[in-house]
Amino acid sequence: MGRYVMIESRDPYESGDVSYFYNLAADLAAAGEQVTLFLVQNGALAARKDAKGDPLGGVLKSRIEVLADSFALRERGIQDSERHPSVKSAEIGDLVDHIMAEDGAKVLWH
Amino acid sequence: MMAKTLTVCIMEPPYESANSTTSMRIIDAALQKGINVNVFAYEGAVSLTVKDQKPHPNPVHGTSVEEEKHPTTRQLVAGLFELAKEKGVKLDWINCGLCVDERGAGNWIEGPRRGGPGDFHKWVQESNATLVIPTK
């Protein structure tokens, strides 16, 4: 089983590429890979529980850990109460921990 | 225990997008954790360390240079080198030489050195992990 740390920096309404990235994460998880999806910058907008179109719906049904950068959430005024309960708020240091947790993790930025 | 090493490739020129800020935050967090960091600045990112960068006032807000406290990327990178020194870890920063030449961006702060994609390839092989942050 491989480890993937996938970092999404774009919001889901910006381009169709974002949904492809989510789908890649879900497909990797379905294939038995260990996947963490980390939302940064405008990517954090998808963390809202009432986000139109439920952009993270497919991802959250998969065995994927979804984290959102607390700094990005604060910048965008997304309160804890507005965050999807399955998306955890995390520090940028947590991202570094995930990247460095063990050798051979594949890190993808979009 | 030997310190781990993270290699980061950045391509975004300064003052263009949040990618620069996030890159700096990731590098800062890694150094804070005692991780050695290699940075390969490619394409527009070679301008992050240009010494001639100057903070500016904000005429729209009517603020002076001092009031605005406009951060420059050269100051942020210099701070990362200071942090590495303080933490006893290594920050190795290479600016892509050809990218520097074509931009005339060779007057840097103390710390970065000149190199090429071959150095990045070597770092990828030697590091525990690699993160590439491209432009959009």
CSV table of C-alpha atoms in Angstrom, one decimal:
chain,number,residue,atom,x,y,z
A,1,MET,CA,0.0,0.0,0.0
A,2,GLY,CA,1.4,3.4,-1.0
A,3,ARG,CA,0.9,6.7,0.8
A,4,TYR,CA,-0.3,9.8,-1.0
A,5,VAL,CA,-0.5,13.3,0.3
A,6,MET,CA,-2.6,15.3,-2.0
A,7,ILE,CA,-2.7,19.1,-1.6
A,8,GLU,CA,-5.5,21.0,-3.3
A,9,SER,CA,-5.0,24.8,-3.5
A,10,ARG,CA,-7.8,25.7,-5.8
A,11,ASP,CA,-11.5,26.1,-5.1
A,12,PRO,CA,-13.9,23.6,-6.6
A,13,TYR,CA,-15.7,26.3,-8.6
A,14,GLU,CA,-12.5,27.6,-10.3
A,15,SER,CA,-12.0,24.8,-12.8
A,16,GLY,CA,-13.0,21.2,-13.6
A,17,ASP,CA,-9.5,20.1,-12.8
A,18,VAL,CA,-10.3,20.3,-9.1
A,19,SER,CA,-13.0,17.6,-9.4
A,20,TYR,CA,-10.5,15.4,-11.3
A,21,PHE,CA,-8.1,15.8,-8.4
A,22,TYR,CA,-10.8,14.8,-5.9
A,23,ASN,CA,-11.7,11.8,-8.2
A,24,LEU,CA,-8.0,10.8,-8.3
A,25,ALA,CA,-7.9,10.8,-4.5
A,26,ALA,CA,-11.1,8.7,-4.3
A,27,ASP,CA,-9.8,6.3,-7.0
A,28,LEU,CA,-6.5,5.8,-5.2
A,29,ALA,CA,-8.3,5.2,-1.9
A,30,ALA,CA,-10.6,2.7,-3.7
A,31,ALA,CA,-7.5,0.9,-5.0
A,32,GLY,CA,-6.3,0.4,-1.4
A,33,GLU,CA,-3.8,3.3,-1.2
A,34,GLN,CA,-3.6,5.5,1.9
A,35,VAL,CA,-4.6,9.0,1.0
A,36,THR,CA,-4.6,12.3,2.8
A,37,LEU,CA,-6.2,15.3,1.1
A,38,PHE,CA,-5.0,18.7,2.5
A,39,LEU,CA,-7.0,21.8,1.5
A,40,VAL,CA,-5.0,25.0,1.4
A,41,GLN,CA,-5.6,28.6,0.0
A,42,ASN,CA,-8.9,28.7,-1.9
A,43,GLY,CA,-9.0,24.9,-1.7
A,44,ALA,CA,-10.3,25.5,1.9
A,45,LEU,CA,-13.6,26.8,0.5
A,46,ALA,CA,-14.7,23.2,-0.2
A,47,ALA,CA,-14.5,22.5,3.5
A,48,ARG,CA,-17.8,24.3,4.2
A,49,LYS,CA,-20.6,21.9,5.0
A,50,ASP,CA,-23.1,24.0,3.0
A,51,ALA,CA,-20.8,24.4,0.0
A,52,LYS,CA,-22.9,24.4,-3.1
A,53,GLY,CA,-22.9,21.1,-5.0
A,54,ASP,CA,-21.3,19.2,-2.1
A,55,PRO,CA,-17.9,19.2,-3.9
A,56,LEU,CA,-16.2,16.9,-1.4
A,57,GLY,CA,-19.1,14.5,-1.3
A,58,GLY,CA,-17.4,11.6,-3.2
A,59,VAL,CA,-14.1,12.1,-1.3
A,60,LEU,CA,-15.8,12.1,2.1
A,61,LYS,CA,-17.5,8.8,1.3
A,62,SER,CA,-14.0,7.3,0.7
A,63,ARG,CA,-11.4,6.2,3.2
A,64,ILE,CA,-9.6,9.5,2.9
A,65,GLU,CA,-8.4,11.8,5.7
A,66,VAL,CA,-9.5,15.3,4.7
A,67,LEU,CA,-7.7,18.2,6.4
A,68,ALA,CA,-8.1,22.0,5.9
A,69,ASP,CA,-5.4,24.5,6.7
A,70,SER,CA,-6.6,26.5,9.7
A,71,PHE,CA,-4.8,29.6,8.4
A,72,ALA,CA,-6.7,29.4,5.1
A,73,LEU,CA,-10.0,28.8,6.9
A,74,ARG,CA,-9.4,31.9,9.1
A,75,GLU,CA,-8.4,34.0,6.1
A,76,ARG,CA,-11.7,33.2,4.5
A,77,GLY,CA,-13.8,33.6,7.6
A,78,ILE,CA,-14.9,30.0,7.7
A,79,GLN,CA,-16.0,29.3,11.3
A,80,ASP,CA,-15.6,25.9,13.0
A,81,SER,CA,-19.5,25.7,12.9
A,82,GLU,CA,-19.5,26.1,9.2
A,83,ARG,CA,-16.9,23.4,8.5
A,84,HIS,CA,-18.0,20.0,7.3
A,85,PRO,CA,-17.8,17.7,10.4
A,86,SER,CA,-15.7,15.2,8.4
A,87,VAL,CA,-13.1,17.8,7.5
A,88,LYS,CA,-10.6,18.5,10.3
A,89,SER,CA,-8.9,21.8,10.8
A,90,ALA,CA,-5.1,21.4,10.7
A,91,GLU,CA,-1.9,23.4,11.0
A,92,ILE,CA,0.7,23.7,8.2
A,93,GLY,CA,3.0,21.7,10.5
A,94,ASP,CA,0.6,18.8,10.3
A,95,LEU,CA,1.0,18.8,6.5
A,96,VAL,CA,4.8,18.6,7.0
A,97,ASP,CA,4.3,15.7,9.4
A,98,HIS,CA,2.2,13.9,6.8
A,99,ILE,CA,4.7,14.5,4.1
A,100,MET,CA,7.6,13.4,6.2
A,101,ALA,CA,5.9,10.6,8.1
A,102,GLU,CA,7.7,7.8,6.2
A,103,ASP,CA,9.9,7.7,3.2
A,104,GLY,CA,8.3,7.2,-0.1
A,105,ALA,CA,5.1,9.2,0.4
A,106,LYS,CA,4.0,10.6,-2.9
A,107,VAL,CA,3.1,14.3,-2.6
A,108,LEU,CA,0.9,15.9,-5.2
A,109,TRP,CA,0.1,19.6,-5.4
A,110,HIS,CA,-2.7,21.0,-7.4
B,1,MET,CA,19.1,10.3,14.8
B,2,MET,CA,19.9,11.8,11.4
B,3,ALA,CA,17.7,14.7,10.5
B,4,LYS,CA,15.3,14.1,7.6
B,5,THR,CA,15.4,16.2,4.5
B,6,LEU,CA,12.6,17.8,2.5
B,7,THR,CA,13.1,19.1,-1.0
B,8,VAL,CA,10.7,21.8,-2.3
B,9,CYS,CA,10.6,23.0,-5.8
B,10,ILE,CA,8.9,26.4,-6.2
B,11,MET,CA,8.1,28.2,-9.5
B,12,GLU,CA,5.9,31.1,-8.6
B,13,PRO,CA,7.3,34.6,-9.0
B,14,PRO,CA,7.0,36.9,-5.9
B,15,TYR,CA,3.8,38.9,-5.3
B,16,GLU,CA,1.7,36.8,-7.8
B,17,SER,CA,-0.3,34.3,-5.7
B,18,ALA,CA,-0.7,32.6,-2.4
B,19,ASN,CA,1.6,29.9,-3.5
B,20,SER,CA,4.6,31.9,-2.4
B,21,THR,CA,3.2,32.4,1.1
B,22,THR,CA,2.2,28.8,1.4
B,23,SER,CA,5.7,27.7,0.3
B,24,MET,CA,7.3,29.9,2.9
B,25,ARG,CA,5.0,28.5,5.6
B,26,ILE,CA,5.8,24.9,4.7
B,27,ILE,CA,9.5,25.6,4.7
B,28,ASP,CA,9.2,27.5,8.0
B,29,ALA,CA,7.3,24.6,9.6
B,30,ALA,CA,9.8,22.0,8.4
B,31,LEU,CA,12.7,24.0,9.8
B,32,GLN,CA,10.9,24.5,13.1
B,33,LYS,CA,10.6,20.7,13.3
B,34,GLY,CA,14.3,20.2,12.8
B,35,ILE,CA,14.0,19.1,9.2
B,36,ASN,CA,16.7,20.0,6.7
B,37,VAL,CA,15.2,21.8,3.6
B,38,ASN,CA,16.4,22.0,0.1
B,39,VAL,CA,14.7,24.7,-2.1
B,40,PHE,CA,15.0,24.6,-5.8
B,41,ALA,CA,13.7,28.0,-7.1
B,42,TYR,CA,12.8,27.6,-10.8
B,43,GLU,CA,11.6,30.0,-13.4
B,44,GLY,CA,10.0,33.1,-11.8
B,45,ALA,CA,10.7,31.9,-8.2
B,46,VAL,CA,14.4,33.0,-8.7
B,47,SER,CA,13.1,36.6,-8.1
B,48,LEU,CA,12.1,35.7,-4.5
B,49,THR,CA,15.6,36.4,-3.3
B,50,VAL,CA,16.4,39.5,-5.3
B,51,LYS,CA,18.2,41.9,-3.0
B,52,ASP,CA,16.9,45.1,-4.8
B,53,GLN,CA,13.3,44.4,-3.6
B,54,LYS,CA,12.0,47.4,-1.7
B,55,PRO,CA,8.9,47.8,0.5
B,56,HIS,CA,6.5,50.5,-0.6
B,57,PRO,CA,3.9,52.9,0.9
B,58,ASN,CA,0.2,52.4,0.0
B,59,PRO,CA,-1.1,55.5,-1.7
B,60,VAL,CA,-4.7,54.1,-1.7
B,61,HIS,CA,-4.7,53.7,2.1
B,62,GLY,CA,-2.5,56.8,2.5
B,63,THR,CA,0.0,54.9,4.6
B,64,SER,CA,3.8,55.4,4.7
B,65,VAL,CA,6.4,52.7,4.1
B,66,GLU,CA,6.7,52.3,7.9
B,67,GLU,CA,3.0,52.2,8.5
B,68,GLU,CA,2.4,49.7,5.7
B,69,LYS,CA,5.1,47.3,6.9
B,70,HIS,CA,5.0,45.7,3.4
B,71,PRO,CA,6.8,42.4,3.7
B,72,THR,CA,9.2,41.5,0.8
B,73,THR,CA,10.0,38.0,-0.1
B,74,ARG,CA,13.7,38.6,0.2
B,75,GLN,CA,13.1,39.4,3.9
B,76,LEU,CA,11.0,36.3,4.4
B,77,VAL,CA,13.7,34.1,2.8
B,78,ALA,CA,16.4,35.8,4.9
B,79,GLY,CA,14.3,35.0,7.9
B,80,LEU,CA,14.2,31.3,6.9
B,81,PHE,CA,18.0,31.3,6.7
B,82,GLU,CA,18.2,32.8,10.2
B,83,LEU,CA,15.7,30.2,11.5
B,84,ALA,CA,17.7,27.4,10.0
B,85,LYS,CA,20.8,28.7,11.7
B,86,GLU,CA,19.0,29.1,15.0
B,87,LYS,CA,17.6,25.5,14.8
B,88,GLY,CA,20.9,24.0,13.7
B,89,VAL,CA,19.4,22.6,10.5
B,90,LYS,CA,20.4,23.1,6.9
B,91,LEU,CA,18.5,25.3,4.4
B,92,ASP,CA,20.1,24.9,1.0
B,93,TRP,CA,18.6,27.2,-1.6
B,94,ILE,CA,19.4,26.9,-5.3
B,95,ASN,CA,18.3,29.5,-7.9
B,96,CYS,CA,18.1,28.0,-11.4
B,97,GLY,CA,21.0,29.7,-13.2
B,98,LEU,CA,19.5,30.0,-16.6
B,99,CYS,CA,16.2,31.3,-15.1
B,100,VAL,CA,18.3,34.0,-13.3
B,101,ASP,CA,20.2,35.0,-16.4
B,102,GLU,CA,17.2,35.4,-18.6
B,103,ARG,CA,15.5,37.6,-16.0
B,104,GLY,CA,18.6,39.5,-15.0
B,105,ALA,CA,17.8,38.6,-11.4
B,106,GLY,CA,21.3,37.8,-10.1
B,107,ASN,CA,21.6,40.2,-7.2
B,108,TRP,CA,20.6,38.1,-4.3
B,109,ILE,CA,20.5,38.2,-0.6
B,110,GLU,CA,23.1,36.1,1.3
B,111,GLY,CA,22.3,32.4,1.3
B,112,PRO,CA,21.1,31.1,-2.1
B,113,ARG,CA,23.5,29.6,-4.6
B,114,ARG,CA,23.4,29.1,-8.4
B,115,GLY,CA,22.5,25.6,-9.8
B,116,GLY,CA,20.4,23.8,-12.3
B,117,PRO,CA,17.8,21.1,-12.7
B,118,GLY,CA,20.5,18.4,-12.3
B,119,ASP,CA,20.8,19.6,-8.6
B,120,PHE,CA,17.1,19.2,-8.2
B,121,HIS,CA,17.3,15.6,-9.6
B,122,LYS,CA,20.1,14.8,-7.1
B,123,TRP,CA,18.1,16.2,-4.2
B,124,VAL,CA,15.0,14.2,-5.1
B,125,GLN,CA,17.0,11.1,-5.0
B,126,GLU,CA,18.7,12.0,-1.7
B,127,SER,CA,15.7,13.4,0.2
B,128,ASN,CA,13.0,11.7,2.3
B,129,ALA,CA,10.3,13.6,0.4
B,130,THR,CA,9.8,16.1,-2.4
B,131,LEU,CA,7.1,18.7,-2.9
B,132,VAL,CA,6.7,20.5,-6.2
B,133,ILE,CA,4.6,23.6,-6.2
B,134,PRO,CA,4.0,24.7,-9.7
B,135,THR,CA,2.4,27.8,-11.1
B,136,LYS,CA,-1.2,27.7,-12.2
